[in-house]
Amino acid sequence: EAGVTQFPSHSVIEKGQTVTLRCDPISGHDNLYWYRRVMGKEIKFLLHFVKESKQDESGMPNNRFLAERTGGTYSTLKVQPAELEDSGVYFCASSPRITPGELFFGEGSRLTVL
Amino acid sequence: GENVEQHPSTLSVQEGDSAVIKCTYSDSASNYFPWYKQELGKRPQLIIDIRSNVGEKKDQRIAVTLNKTAKHFSLHITETQPEDSAVYFCAAPRGAGANNLFFGTGTRLTVIP
């Protein structure tokens, strides 16, 4: 069974540019989460989809971040325009249940904003 | 809301020794406490979890203990091996029954051969 896959693995952009990150969850997992880790800090929650609906987007830093999950399958996270503080590793995770249990993580997309 | 603190941030041990990582949480309603391991360049993976109806859980060389009164839980690794070297994260739910997690800041464990 394929795990959670993320693309790209690494992106380097200049301040003011746009980047779109993609996540393909494990097939059949209705729950999809985006997290971000800034170097040395915690893995911080951004938002949670149940199928195509946003269940909780309270962790999204500001309106420069837009997440979508069309059709309840893969998800994209767009940052527009990117700022220096957006640099970090963006993780996607999926799970089959909404109740507490294992999250299956992707390997992350490292974003560097210069 | 929940707040999770994790200590230490780095830990070095000799191969064969034990390692202990501690976390505290703030929300007394939290009832699920997982630990994730992230090896260099790889994805975080669940290694063990505990629910609030038990005080300790073991899986071979790793164990987790939970003290609900004091609101802290710990990861114990015995007979450490070089492959245990990684960053370990504790976590707690953002709300009762939720699978959104608050993570600690991570502990970089280095096992010296």
CSV table of C-alpha atoms in Angstrom, one decimal:
chain,number,residue,atom,x,y,z
A,1,GLU,CA,0.0,0.0,0.0
A,2,ALA,CA,1.4,3.4,-1.0
A,3,GLY,CA,2.0,5.8,1.9
A,4,VAL,CA,1.3,9.5,2.0
A,5,THR,CA,3.2,11.3,-0.8
A,6,GLN,CA,4.2,14.9,-1.0
A,7,PHE,CA,5.5,17.0,-3.8
A,8,PRO,CA,7.8,18.8,-4.2
A,9,SER,CA,10.3,17.5,-1.6
A,10,HIS,CA,12.1,20.8,-1.7
A,11,SER,CA,11.3,24.2,-3.1
A,12,VAL,CA,13.4,27.4,-3.1
A,13,ILE,CA,11.6,30.6,-4.0
A,14,GLU,CA,12.0,34.3,-3.6
A,15,LYS,CA,10.0,36.4,-1.3
A,16,GLY,CA,6.8,37.5,-3.1
A,17,GLN,CA,6.6,34.4,-5.3
A,18,THR,CA,3.9,31.7,-5.2
A,19,VAL,CA,4.4,28.0,-4.3
A,20,THR,CA,1.9,25.2,-4.3
A,21,LEU,CA,2.5,22.0,-2.3
A,22,ARG,CA,0.7,18.8,-3.0
A,23,CYS,CA,-0.3,15.9,-0.8
A,24,ASP,CA,-1.7,12.5,-1.8
A,25,PRO,CA,-3.0,10.8,1.3
A,26,ILE,CA,-3.4,7.0,1.7
A,27,SER,CA,-6.3,5.8,-0.4
A,28,GLY,CA,-9.5,5.7,1.7
A,29,HIS,CA,-8.3,8.0,4.4
A,30,ASP,CA,-11.0,10.7,4.7
A,31,ASN,CA,-8.9,12.8,7.2
A,32,LEU,CA,-6.1,14.9,5.9
A,33,TYR,CA,-4.0,17.2,7.9
A,34,TRP,CA,-1.4,19.9,7.1
A,35,TYR,CA,1.4,20.7,9.6
A,36,ARG,CA,4.5,22.9,9.5
A,37,ARG,CA,7.8,22.6,11.3
A,38,VAL,CA,10.0,25.7,11.5
A,39,MET,CA,13.6,24.7,12.4
A,40,GLY,CA,13.9,23.7,16.1
A,41,LYS,CA,10.3,24.3,16.9
A,42,GLU,CA,7.2,22.1,17.3
A,43,ILE,CA,5.3,20.5,14.5
A,44,LYS,CA,2.5,23.0,14.3
A,45,PHE,CA,-1.0,22.2,13.1
A,46,LEU,CA,-2.3,24.2,10.1
A,47,LEU,CA,-5.6,22.6,9.1
A,48,HIS,CA,-7.7,19.4,8.9
A,49,PHE,CA,-9.9,18.2,6.1
A,50,VAL,CA,-12.6,15.6,6.4
A,51,LYS,CA,-13.1,14.5,2.8
A,52,GLU,CA,-13.4,17.8,0.9
A,53,SER,CA,-14.5,19.9,3.8
A,54,LYS,CA,-12.4,22.0,6.1
A,55,GLN,CA,-13.0,20.6,9.6
A,56,ASP,CA,-10.6,22.9,11.4
A,57,GLU,CA,-8.5,25.6,9.8
A,58,SER,CA,-7.6,27.5,13.0
A,59,GLY,CA,-3.9,26.9,12.6
A,60,MET,CA,-3.6,28.7,9.2
A,61,PRO,CA,-1.3,31.6,9.9
A,62,ASN,CA,-3.0,34.2,7.6
A,63,ASN,CA,-4.8,34.6,4.3
A,64,ARG,CA,-1.7,34.1,2.2
A,65,PHE,CA,-2.2,30.4,2.8
A,66,LEU,CA,-4.9,28.6,0.8
A,67,ALA,CA,-5.6,24.9,1.2
A,68,GLU,CA,-7.9,22.9,-1.0
A,69,ARG,CA,-9.0,19.3,-1.3
A,70,THR,CA,-11.1,19.0,-4.4
A,71,GLY,CA,-13.1,15.7,-4.6
A,72,GLY,CA,-11.8,14.6,-1.2
A,73,THR,CA,-8.6,13.0,-2.6
A,74,TYR,CA,-5.4,14.9,-2.9
A,75,SER,CA,-4.8,18.3,-1.3
A,76,THR,CA,-2.9,21.4,-2.2
A,77,LEU,CA,-1.5,24.1,0.0
A,78,LYS,CA,-0.7,27.4,-1.8
A,79,VAL,CA,1.3,30.2,-0.3
A,80,GLN,CA,0.9,33.5,-2.1
A,81,PRO,CA,2.8,35.7,-1.8
A,82,ALA,CA,5.5,33.9,0.2
A,83,GLU,CA,7.3,35.6,3.0
A,84,LEU,CA,10.6,34.8,4.7
A,85,GLU,CA,8.9,33.4,7.8
A,86,ASP,CA,7.0,30.9,5.7
A,87,SER,CA,10.2,28.8,5.4
A,88,GLY,CA,10.0,25.4,7.0
A,89,VAL,CA,9.0,21.8,6.4
A,90,TYR,CA,5.4,21.3,5.5
A,91,PHE,CA,4.0,17.9,6.5
A,92,CYS,CA,0.9,16.3,5.3
A,93,ALA,CA,-0.7,13.4,7.3
A,94,SER,CA,-3.8,11.3,6.8
A,95,SER,CA,-5.8,9.0,9.0
A,96,PRO,CA,-8.9,6.8,8.5
A,97,ARG,CA,-10.6,8.0,11.6
A,98,ILE,CA,-11.4,11.4,13.1
A,99,THR,CA,-11.0,10.0,16.6
A,100,PRO,CA,-7.6,9.9,18.2
A,101,GLY,CA,-5.3,7.4,16.6
A,102,GLU,CA,-2.3,7.1,14.3
A,103,LEU,CA,-1.5,9.8,11.8
A,104,PHE,CA,0.4,8.6,8.7
A,105,PHE,CA,2.8,11.3,7.7
A,106,GLY,CA,4.4,12.1,4.3
A,107,GLU,CA,8.1,12.9,4.1
A,108,GLY,CA,7.4,16.6,4.0
A,109,SER,CA,8.0,19.5,1.6
A,110,ARG,CA,10.9,21.7,2.6
A,111,LEU,CA,10.2,25.3,1.6
A,112,THR,CA,12.9,27.9,1.6
A,113,VAL,CA,12.0,31.5,1.0
A,114,LEU,CA,14.9,33.8,0.1
B,1,GLY,CA,-6.4,25.1,24.6
B,2,GLU,CA,-3.7,22.5,24.9
B,3,ASN,CA,-0.1,23.3,25.4
B,4,VAL,CA,2.6,20.6,25.2
B,5,GLU,CA,6.2,21.1,26.6
B,6,GLN,CA,9.0,18.6,25.9
B,7,HIS,CA,12.4,18.2,27.5
B,8,PRO,CA,15.2,17.9,26.9
B,9,SER,CA,15.7,19.3,23.4
B,10,THR,CA,18.9,17.2,22.9
B,11,LEU,CA,20.0,14.0,24.6
B,12,SER,CA,23.2,12.0,24.1
B,13,VAL,CA,23.6,8.5,25.6
B,14,GLN,CA,26.0,5.7,25.3
B,15,GLU,CA,24.9,2.6,23.4
B,16,GLY,CA,23.2,0.3,25.8
B,17,ASP,CA,22.2,3.0,28.3
B,18,SER,CA,18.6,4.2,28.8
B,19,ALA,CA,17.0,7.4,27.5
B,20,VAL,CA,14.1,9.2,29.0
B,21,ILE,CA,12.1,12.1,27.4
B,22,LYS,CA,9.5,14.0,29.3
B,23,CYS,CA,6.4,16.0,28.2
B,24,THR,CA,3.8,18.0,30.1
B,25,TYR,CA,0.4,19.0,28.9
B,26,SER,CA,-2.1,21.5,30.1
B,27,ASP,CA,-5.6,20.3,29.1
B,28,SER,CA,-6.9,17.8,31.8
B,29,ALA,CA,-9.4,16.5,29.2
B,30,SER,CA,-6.7,15.2,26.9
B,31,ASN,CA,-6.9,11.4,26.7
B,32,TYR,CA,-4.5,10.3,24.0
B,33,PHE,CA,-0.7,10.7,24.0
B,34,PRO,CA,1.3,9.4,21.1
B,35,TRP,CA,5.1,9.5,20.5
B,36,TYR,CA,6.5,9.9,17.0
B,37,LYS,CA,10.0,9.2,15.8
B,38,GLN,CA,11.6,11.1,12.9
B,39,GLU,CA,14.8,9.7,11.5
B,40,LEU,CA,17.0,12.1,9.5
B,41,GLY,CA,15.3,13.0,6.2
B,42,LYS,CA,12.4,10.6,6.8
B,43,ARG,CA,8.7,11.0,7.8
B,44,PRO,CA,7.6,11.1,11.4
B,45,GLN,CA,6.2,7.7,12.4
B,46,LEU,CA,4.2,6.6,15.4
B,47,ILE,CA,6.2,4.4,17.7
B,48,ILE,CA,4.0,4.1,20.8
B,49,ASP,CA,0.9,5.7,22.2
B,50,ILE,CA,-1.0,5.6,25.5
B,51,ARG,CA,-4.6,6.4,26.4
B,52,SER,CA,-5.7,7.9,29.6
B,53,ASN,CA,-7.2,4.7,31.0
B,54,VAL,CA,-3.7,3.1,31.5
B,55,GLY,CA,-0.6,4.3,33.3
B,56,GLU,CA,2.1,2.5,31.4
B,57,LYS,CA,2.5,0.7,28.1
B,58,LYS,CA,5.5,-1.3,26.9
B,59,ASP,CA,6.6,-2.5,23.5
B,60,GLN,CA,9.9,-4.3,23.5
B,61,ARG,CA,12.6,-1.7,24.4
B,62,ILE,CA,10.2,1.3,24.5
B,63,ALA,CA,7.7,2.3,27.1
B,64,VAL,CA,5.5,5.2,27.9
B,65,THR,CA,4.2,6.2,31.3
B,66,LEU,CA,1.4,8.6,32.0
B,67,ASN,CA,0.6,10.6,35.2
B,68,LYS,CA,-2.7,12.2,34.7
B,69,THR,CA,-2.7,13.9,38.1
B,70,ALA,CA,0.6,15.7,37.3
B,71,LYS,CA,-0.3,16.0,33.6
B,72,HIS,CA,2.9,14.5,32.3
B,73,PHE,CA,4.0,11.5,30.2
B,74,SER,CA,7.4,10.1,29.4
B,75,LEU,CA,9.1,8.0,26.8
B,76,HIS,CA,11.6,5.4,28.0
B,77,ILE,CA,14.0,3.6,25.7
B,78,THR,CA,16.1,0.9,27.3
B,79,GLU,CA,19.3,-0.8,25.9
B,80,THR,CA,19.6,2.0,23.3
B,81,GLN,CA,21.1,1.2,19.9
B,82,PRO,CA,22.5,3.5,17.2
B,83,GLU,CA,19.4,3.1,15.1
B,84,ASP,CA,17.4,4.8,18.0
B,85,SER,CA,19.2,8.1,17.0
B,86,ALA,CA,16.4,10.4,15.7
B,87,VAL,CA,14.1,13.2,16.7
B,88,TYR,CA,11.3,12.2,19.0
B,89,PHE,CA,8.1,14.2,19.3
B,90,CYS,CA,5.4,13.9,22.0
B,91,ALA,CA,1.8,15.0,21.2
B,92,ALA,CA,-1.6,15.5,22.8
B,93,PRO,CA,-5.0,16.2,21.2
B,94,ARG,CA,-6.1,19.8,20.5
B,95,GLY,CA,-9.5,18.9,21.9
B,96,ALA,CA,-11.2,16.0,23.6
B,97,GLY,CA,-11.7,13.3,21.1
B,98,ALA,CA,-9.9,15.1,18.3
B,99,ASN,CA,-7.1,13.7,16.2
B,100,ASN,CA,-5.6,17.1,15.5
B,101,LEU,CA,-2.5,17.1,17.6
B,102,PHE,CA,-0.3,19.6,19.5
B,103,PHE,CA,3.3,18.4,19.2
B,104,GLY,CA,6.2,19.1,21.5
B,105,THR,CA,9.3,20.8,20.1
B,106,GLY,CA,11.1,17.5,19.7
B,107,THR,CA,14.1,15.8,21.3
B,108,ARG,CA,17.1,15.0,19.3
B,109,LEU,CA,18.5,11.7,20.6
B,110,THR,CA,22.0,10.6,19.7
B,111,VAL,CA,23.2,7.2,20.7
B,112,ILE,CA,26.9,7.0,20.8
B,113,PRO,CA,28.3,3.6,19.7
